[in-house]
Structures are given as C-alpha cells and as structure tokens.
C-alpha cells in the first residue's frame, strides 16, 4: 500500500494583487501570493497546511479567515473546548493584515483612549474593559514565548511630536496611573534622547510598561503549526463564495468544495468583502496603512539616530507614524496610505514614509528601503472592536474592528470567539461583547469623508505650537 505524501504548504496559484480593495472586490481572490512584506521575506517557508477544500465535508466549527484571530480561534477551540475546527482562507495562510502590519503589540484594542472609555461608558465599565485587554496582552505575551516570533519586549514609547501633545499625554498618564493602576510615566525630551532614541521631533514622551514587537509572519506561522498540531484543518485557496443555512447547519461553498458546519466564526478583519455575509455589510471601514523596512543600519547610523531601545514606538499624530529598530538593525516605519486600492501603488504614499523618516532622523534621509508594502486595517465606525453573536439562536459569530491595535488583542479575541462558537457565555458584559459593529449610514460616501478628514488631520498634526 502506497503511503500518503507528507503534508506541504499551499503554493499560490495567482499573483499578488496590489490594488485589492475590500469595498470594491466581492472577495479577496483565490490562491493569491503574499504581499511583498519584509515579514514574509524573512519568515522562512510557510508550514504545512491541508490544501484547498475539495469535495463535501463536515466540521463542528467553520472559521473564515486564517489571520491571527482565525488561527487563535481554531487553536483555542481545540485546547479549551476539545472542538475540531476547519479554517477557510481565500489565499495563502495569513495573507491579509497578519503578514502586513507593523508587528507592534500594545496593551490596547480599538482606537479609543481610556479617558474616552470613561466618557462613553463610565468608570466601572472602563476598568473592566482595561482588565479584559490587559488579560489579552498577558495571553499574547505567553504565546510569544511558545511560538517562534522574535519578540522584542520592554514597553511602548509614545512620542509627543508637539508641546501641545505632551500636555495631553500628561493627562493620559495621570489617569492611567490614578484610575487604572497602570504604571506609565512622562519622560522629558532629554531623557527620551539619552535613554531611548534621538527622534528630533520629540518634545517628550509617555512610556507605558506593556508593549511588544514581534515578527508577525513568524507569529502567524506559529499559530498555524499550533492549531494544526491541536487537530484543526487549515484550507488555503478556498474563498467562501456563499454562506447559507439549511436545517440546523451552515453550508459554506468554496470554488472546490462544500463545508457543513454547526457554527461559523468570521475573522476576516480589514479584508471583509461586502458580499461575504449580510450581517457584515458596511460595518467595517477598511483603511490602508503603508510600511517600509530599510537596509540594515550601520553602527555609525545607529549612533547618530540614538537608538538605545528596540521597543515599539508611535508618535502623537492622528495620522501617526509607528516605528522600531528590528533585530537585524533595519528600521521599520509605517503610517497612513492611499484611500483606495486603485491608488495604493502611487509613489506619493511611499513618500510619506520617506519624509517622516527624514524629519525624525535627518541622517537617514534618502536611505534605501529593501521592502515596502501596504495593507488594509479594519476600523470600526465607533472605533472599538466587537466579538459577538449578532443574532440569538443562530450560531454565527464574528470578531473584528481592532482599528490597527489587533496584533496583541487578536489572541484574546480568538479565544473569546472560540468560547462563543463552543456555546460558552462570555465572562462579563462589556461594550465589545455586546451589540453589533455599527453600520455606516452613508456607506457609499465614506471615502469622501475620509479624504476630507485626512486633509484636516494633516493640517492639525503638522501645525506648529502656538
């Protein structure tokens, strides 16, 4: 009897599409290659998967999307609940945001600050939300020790690029310490330059103790190995073309097969197409973010830029820059990008990164970038994520809307999503566990508003102090 061939990683069957746009395209494609990120280029070969779905098969839980959230959901379904999940991915495993982000894990999720939590929901709810996200960061930290992902711990440095922003950071730090018991501190410019980095724009900074840089493709590949090792089946090259209900199960149709599932967990983030499921239409505003990674810095360049930390760093612009020094001494920097997929490759958007890098570190002006890419971020219309069951009695669930702060919290979101799919109640009533992501009332015109806001934010970000 012939033995079966050893499992292998799915090989892409279609080229990378730099112009993919979730508001335009019905689904992310089929079998497309990865974006040309530094992370994919240096992560090594992808681990084995189960190949595209073929024929008809059954599963307890179908997970749509093989990014951090989807793979974590499959992993925790097995570990915590003894449930075998089947993950469907349109392209290559972790093809979307999970291999295109900046690799910054922060003690956050969504776009709202702790002060805004209190203003919106009150102090008691804000404290419970802080505890949930803190638990998520601790879970993420544990996973970085288990999975091979080049963790860079030490905290998060929040650079004030204008004096007026430093005053706001002082208020944020006071609230974090006094109300939440979260040990942040304000650093004067001299201390930032002496002990952390010589960002010439810095007038001071807030330092928070929790923050972690990771190699996100290695983290995703680690999730893949762990999920499959726990019994999950991972099928790339299998976009979901239709979800329908029949009797007491869901039927998910892909180009090559049909999957019957007792429950469906959707974790498609910024790549959620408008036609995937009616419950998700117009609930996410996909926003493009650009990244680049330079050639390795020389010893003299590291000395000139004053890098004495490899912590994750952001600045206080609304259209923020986020950057860090990587283990191989390359500098990664990211920020806003195009409005539409059709305009994503416009060199003007890459120039935003070049300009920001030169303003922060003049000695690096004109430095070569070995890798440049972009990807879609899942921003919710109320700036906070949801891990929910949209309709009682129907075993369909979703987790998304992290707003660019999902690298760390996606682990906890995947665990919470797994609990929902297993029929377990969530541990407490929090805003991110209740209701649905809000729909935009004027969905076709969202990008007109985005263009106007970007112009406003840029003028406000770059205005000099009075």
XYZ file of C-alpha atoms in Angstrom:
466
model
C 0.000 0.000 0.000
C 1.439 3.359 -1.041
C 1.975 5.834 1.786
C 0.428 9.280 1.581
C 2.779 12.128 0.661
C 3.863 14.319 3.588
C 1.803 17.463 4.085
C 3.158 20.593 2.429
C 2.436 24.295 2.341
C -0.034 25.553 -0.234
C 1.694 27.212 -3.201
C -0.007 30.343 -4.547
C -1.715 29.946 -7.894
C -2.303 33.645 -8.632
C -0.067 36.716 -8.369
C -0.234 39.282 -5.589
C -2.822 41.959 -6.363
C -1.542 45.349 -5.135
C -4.865 47.014 -5.957
C -7.217 44.760 -3.993
C -9.958 46.819 -2.355
C -12.483 45.271 0.079
C -15.111 47.891 -0.768
C -14.869 47.071 -4.470
C -13.957 43.402 -4.795
C -16.505 40.701 -3.865
C -13.841 38.599 -2.130
C -10.037 38.671 -1.733
C -9.384 36.417 -4.733
C -8.264 32.809 -4.767
C -4.802 31.446 -4.144
C -3.066 34.821 -4.399
C 0.556 35.264 -3.361
C 1.573 37.238 -0.290
C 2.185 40.979 -0.311
C 5.950 41.685 -0.613
C 6.425 42.381 3.102
C 9.704 42.103 4.952
C 7.963 39.696 7.322
C 7.102 37.139 4.627
C 10.533 37.521 3.035
C 12.318 36.640 6.296
C 9.925 34.191 7.992
C 11.127 31.126 6.137
C 8.903 28.671 4.262
C 5.266 28.594 5.414
C 4.376 25.500 7.459
C 2.301 22.662 6.056
C -1.456 23.144 5.683
C -4.332 20.973 4.441
C -4.578 22.338 0.899
C -7.696 23.815 -0.745
C -11.043 22.430 0.343
C -12.157 19.676 -2.023
C -15.488 17.867 -2.125
C -18.067 17.817 0.664
C -17.086 17.562 4.302
C -18.393 18.318 7.794
C -16.952 20.207 10.751
C -18.031 21.379 14.173
C -16.942 24.983 13.606
C -16.023 26.702 10.344
C -13.606 29.603 10.829
C -13.403 32.086 7.949
C -10.040 33.828 7.786
C -6.605 32.463 8.698
C -5.064 35.542 10.288
C -4.153 35.909 13.955
C -7.783 35.868 15.123
C -8.944 32.940 12.995
C -5.952 30.757 13.803
C -6.133 31.636 17.502
C -9.845 30.756 17.444
C -9.077 27.335 15.930
C -6.265 26.781 18.427
C -8.401 27.610 21.479
C -11.386 25.655 20.203
C -9.126 22.607 20.387
C -7.214 23.448 23.560
C -10.041 24.834 25.693
C -13.111 23.044 24.318
C -11.951 19.873 22.557
C -13.554 21.027 19.297
C -12.029 20.429 15.877
C -12.332 23.482 13.651
C -11.898 23.908 9.907
C -10.329 27.196 8.788
C -11.081 28.511 5.290
C -8.693 31.037 3.745
C -9.145 32.638 0.333
C -5.443 32.933 -0.473
C -2.245 31.897 1.316
C -2.366 31.399 5.089
C -2.338 34.717 6.997
C -2.395 36.524 3.658
C -4.081 39.695 4.960
C -3.230 42.051 7.797
C -1.440 39.393 9.838
C 1.564 39.458 7.484
C 1.332 43.167 6.553
C 1.159 45.035 9.882
C 3.971 46.755 11.766
C 4.369 43.984 14.347
C 3.525 46.268 17.285
C 1.707 44.590 20.147
C 0.296 47.167 22.569
C -1.930 46.986 25.645
C -4.866 48.293 23.609
C -7.605 47.412 21.163
C -9.612 49.787 19.022
C -8.927 53.490 18.649
C -10.410 54.997 21.830
C -8.300 56.075 24.811
C -9.036 55.161 28.411
C -10.375 58.667 29.009
C -12.780 58.140 26.135
C -13.889 54.806 27.629
C -14.838 56.612 30.836
C -16.639 59.379 28.954
C -18.612 56.870 26.873
C -19.373 54.080 29.388
C -18.396 55.255 32.870
C -15.504 54.361 35.139
C -16.705 50.919 36.243
C -17.073 49.664 32.675
C -13.768 51.292 31.688
C -11.981 49.424 34.499
C -13.498 46.122 33.357
C -12.501 46.851 29.752
C -8.953 47.640 30.862
C -8.819 44.316 32.737
C -10.023 42.416 29.654
C -7.434 43.991 27.366
C -4.695 43.534 29.968
C -5.610 39.843 30.210
C -5.351 39.713 26.438
C -1.869 41.224 26.485
C -0.770 38.666 29.073
C -2.123 35.860 26.857
C -0.305 37.349 23.866
C 2.922 37.517 25.892
C 2.584 33.860 26.860
C 2.052 32.907 23.213
C 5.154 34.819 22.085
C 7.156 32.608 24.451
C 5.590 29.487 22.954
C 5.750 30.497 19.286
C 8.911 31.456 17.372
C 8.235 35.120 16.536
C 11.306 37.193 17.560
C 9.645 39.022 20.482
C 11.026 42.443 21.423
C 9.559 43.239 24.862
C 10.114 46.290 27.060
C 7.093 48.544 26.672
C 5.725 51.213 24.354
C 7.163 54.699 23.829
C 4.570 57.296 22.804
C 6.475 60.263 21.337
C 4.948 63.747 21.649
C 5.807 65.499 18.378
C 4.441 68.877 19.592
C 4.339 70.536 23.038
C 0.533 70.594 22.977
C 0.527 66.815 22.556
C 2.828 66.376 25.532
C 0.277 68.126 27.738
C -2.376 65.667 26.619
C -0.011 62.774 27.339
C 0.467 64.138 30.876
C -3.281 63.967 31.434
C -3.436 60.461 29.936
C -0.589 59.270 32.133
C -2.172 60.701 35.284
C -5.489 58.987 34.507
C -3.807 55.674 33.649
C -1.893 55.658 36.927
C -4.585 57.065 39.223
C -7.684 55.254 37.932
C -6.322 52.108 36.293
C -3.174 51.489 38.336
C -1.205 51.247 35.091
C 2.362 52.394 35.721
C 3.029 54.885 32.948
C 5.436 57.800 33.220
C 6.179 61.019 31.364
C 9.691 61.477 30.012
C 11.246 64.869 29.191
C 12.908 65.241 25.821
C 16.371 64.943 27.356
C 15.558 61.523 28.796
C 13.984 60.331 25.541
C 17.093 61.327 23.636
C 19.535 59.989 26.242
C 17.950 56.632 27.052
C 15.684 55.685 24.137
C 16.037 57.354 20.728
C 17.108 60.667 19.214
C 13.888 61.425 17.317
C 14.494 65.122 16.613
C 10.738 65.808 16.612
C 10.317 64.531 20.172
C 9.490 67.137 22.816
C 8.846 64.400 25.383
C 7.084 61.065 25.610
C 4.801 58.799 27.594
C 6.272 55.422 28.425
C 3.946 52.551 29.232
C 5.324 49.291 30.619
C 3.492 46.926 28.258
C 4.452 46.712 24.618
C 5.954 44.004 22.434
C 7.388 43.925 18.947
C 7.060 40.667 17.004
C 7.842 39.229 13.598
C 4.173 38.916 12.567
C 4.589 36.350 9.785
C 6.523 34.096 12.157
C 3.792 34.595 14.755
C 1.116 33.644 12.198
C 3.100 30.600 11.088
C 3.484 29.627 14.755
C -0.283 29.844 15.196
C -0.691 27.652 12.110
C 1.630 24.936 13.445
C -0.010 25.010 16.867
C -3.578 24.933 15.506
C -2.876 22.027 13.155
C -0.962 20.253 15.905
C -4.087 20.522 18.045
C -6.214 18.980 15.281
C -7.533 21.937 13.277
C -7.737 21.707 9.488
C -6.467 24.728 7.545
C -7.582 25.129 3.924
C -5.971 27.970 1.933
C -7.002 28.746 -1.646
C -10.631 28.410 -0.522
C -12.562 31.698 -0.628
C -16.076 31.459 0.812
C -18.440 32.297 -2.051
C -21.687 31.669 -0.201
C -22.927 31.058 3.339
C -26.417 29.666 3.685
C -28.389 27.919 6.404
C -30.069 24.564 5.991
C -31.861 22.763 8.822
C -29.543 23.083 11.811
C -26.274 23.680 9.991
C -24.479 26.189 7.782
C -23.330 25.379 4.263
C -20.208 27.195 3.095
C -19.452 26.970 -0.609
C -15.916 27.439 -1.947
C -14.678 27.004 -5.543
C -13.659 23.426 -4.809
C -15.944 22.162 -2.116
C -18.805 22.433 0.336
C -18.352 22.578 4.101
C -21.172 21.799 6.549
C -20.731 23.377 9.966
C -22.657 23.557 13.218
C -21.263 27.062 13.808
C -19.435 29.748 11.813
C -16.813 32.114 13.238
C -15.827 35.003 10.944
C -12.407 36.598 11.419
C -11.707 38.396 8.151
C -10.691 41.819 9.531
C -9.925 44.545 7.016
C -10.395 42.080 4.146
C -14.090 41.516 4.840
C -15.823 41.785 1.468
C -19.188 43.459 1.181
C -20.773 40.229 -0.072
C -19.382 37.758 2.461
C -22.461 37.911 4.712
C -25.345 40.426 5.014
C -24.673 40.921 8.744
C -21.242 42.354 7.911
C -22.077 44.714 5.050
C -20.734 48.252 5.674
C -19.751 47.507 9.277
C -16.003 47.916 8.715
C -14.216 50.867 7.147
C -11.070 49.373 5.582
C -8.167 51.826 5.870
C -4.833 51.391 4.093
C -1.586 51.528 6.046
C 1.880 51.712 4.462
C 5.068 50.106 5.766
C 8.677 50.032 4.753
C 11.846 48.454 6.138
C 15.260 49.961 5.416
C 18.515 48.242 4.702
C 20.439 47.380 7.888
C 21.719 50.475 9.675
C 25.455 50.767 10.204
C 26.931 51.208 13.683
C 27.529 54.900 12.939
C 23.914 55.351 11.785
C 22.607 53.686 14.937
C 24.811 56.011 16.987
C 23.614 59.059 15.041
C 19.943 58.168 15.498
C 20.475 57.414 19.168
C 18.665 54.065 19.177
C 19.152 52.576 22.625
C 15.866 50.694 22.577
C 14.097 48.176 20.405
C 10.736 48.881 21.959
C 7.742 49.723 19.799
C 7.337 53.462 19.216
C 4.495 55.639 17.937
C 4.045 59.393 17.754
C 1.091 61.586 18.642
C -0.096 62.450 15.157
C -3.657 61.406 14.371
C -2.119 60.066 11.139
C 0.591 58.571 13.271
C 3.985 57.189 12.460
C 4.917 53.904 14.144
C 8.438 52.547 14.032
C 11.122 50.438 15.727
C 14.616 49.044 15.280
C 14.427 45.388 14.257
C 16.694 42.559 15.478
C 18.823 42.761 12.313
C 19.266 46.564 12.740
C 16.845 47.509 9.989
C 14.409 50.314 10.749
C 10.702 49.665 10.175
C 8.331 52.611 9.820
C 4.647 52.798 8.921
C 1.886 55.359 8.573
C -1.213 56.212 6.527
C -1.512 55.317 2.857
C -3.925 55.670 -0.054
C -7.700 55.995 0.209
C -8.485 53.366 -2.451
C -6.852 50.203 -3.680
C -6.639 51.643 -7.181
C -4.310 54.387 -5.885
C -2.333 52.211 -3.462
C 0.819 51.982 -5.598
C 1.060 55.764 -6.098
C 4.632 56.760 -5.112
C 3.249 59.740 -3.201
C 2.129 57.438 -0.397
C 5.526 55.816 -0.017
C 6.971 59.359 0.038
C 5.028 60.000 3.257
C 7.219 57.382 4.951
C 10.439 58.709 3.431
C 9.544 62.222 4.555
C 8.618 61.152 8.070
C 11.813 59.154 8.470
C 13.941 62.087 7.259
C 12.220 64.533 9.624
C 12.700 62.267 12.628
C 16.226 61.147 11.694
C 17.855 63.620 9.253
C 20.970 61.464 8.929
C 18.803 58.739 7.359
C 17.365 60.971 4.625
C 17.460 59.045 1.354
C 18.295 55.684 2.962
C 17.404 52.700 0.802
C 14.338 50.688 1.721
C 14.646 46.990 0.947
C 10.931 46.284 1.475
C 7.778 48.354 1.007
C 4.147 47.217 1.173
C 0.651 48.174 2.282
C -2.414 46.513 3.744
C -5.967 47.089 4.950
C -6.805 47.815 8.586
C -10.274 47.005 9.997
C -11.525 50.246 11.561
C -14.996 50.159 13.075
C -17.293 53.158 12.787
C -17.393 53.618 16.579
C -13.638 52.954 16.909
C -13.959 49.795 19.042
C -13.894 46.074 18.145
C -16.642 43.506 18.610
C -16.572 39.815 19.491
C -20.249 38.968 19.213
C -23.091 36.679 18.229
C -25.179 39.017 16.051
C -28.444 37.134 16.451
C -29.509 34.958 19.380
C -30.189 31.381 18.397
C -28.045 31.484 15.247
C -24.579 30.019 15.609
C -22.819 32.686 13.592
C -20.187 34.850 15.307
C -17.547 37.391 14.356
C -14.535 39.188 15.810
C -13.071 42.278 14.107
C -12.719 46.049 14.254
C -9.389 46.390 16.097
C -8.503 49.634 14.319
C -4.801 48.866 13.971
C -4.416 47.605 17.558
C -5.044 43.929 16.923
C -1.589 42.348 16.963
C -1.818 41.530 20.665
C -5.573 41.601 21.396
C -6.342 39.265 18.473
C -5.112 36.388 20.650
C -7.726 37.155 23.291
C -10.359 37.890 20.637
C -9.667 34.483 19.086
C -10.054 32.847 22.492
C -13.317 34.726 23.142
C -14.589 33.850 19.655
C -13.781 30.191 20.319
C -15.794 30.312 23.521
C -18.806 31.756 21.721
C -18.596 29.130 18.974
C -18.374 26.422 21.660
C -21.601 27.675 23.223
C -19.991 29.238 26.285
C -21.133 32.667 27.525
C -18.613 35.473 27.594
C -17.284 36.170 31.108
C -18.770 39.656 31.506
C -20.942 42.227 29.775
C -18.571 44.610 28.075
C -19.286 47.009 25.193
C -17.020 44.998 22.883
C -19.082 41.858 23.597
C -22.494 43.477 23.051
C -24.418 44.631 20.010
C -23.011 44.612 16.532
C -20.471 46.759 14.813
C -22.450 49.827 13.730
C -23.251 50.265 10.058
C -22.251 53.492 8.374
C -25.467 55.348 7.461
C -23.959 56.766 4.255
C -21.738 53.846 3.260
C -21.240 54.763 -0.440
C -19.860 58.179 0.574
C -17.490 57.068 3.328
C -14.371 57.740 1.321
C -15.377 61.300 0.522
C -15.426 61.910 4.253
C -12.140 60.068 4.681
C -10.406 62.341 2.159
C -11.668 65.428 3.937
C -10.650 64.086 7.351
C -7.161 63.199 6.133
C -6.630 66.784 4.961
C -7.920 68.125 8.280
C -5.813 65.720 10.337
C -2.675 66.553 8.349
C -3.119 70.297 8.863
C -3.762 69.785 12.573
C -0.902 67.301 13.046
C 1.676 69.491 11.345
C 0.573 72.869 12.726
C 3.307 74.463 14.885
C 2.735 75.047 18.573
C 1.227 78.422 19.378
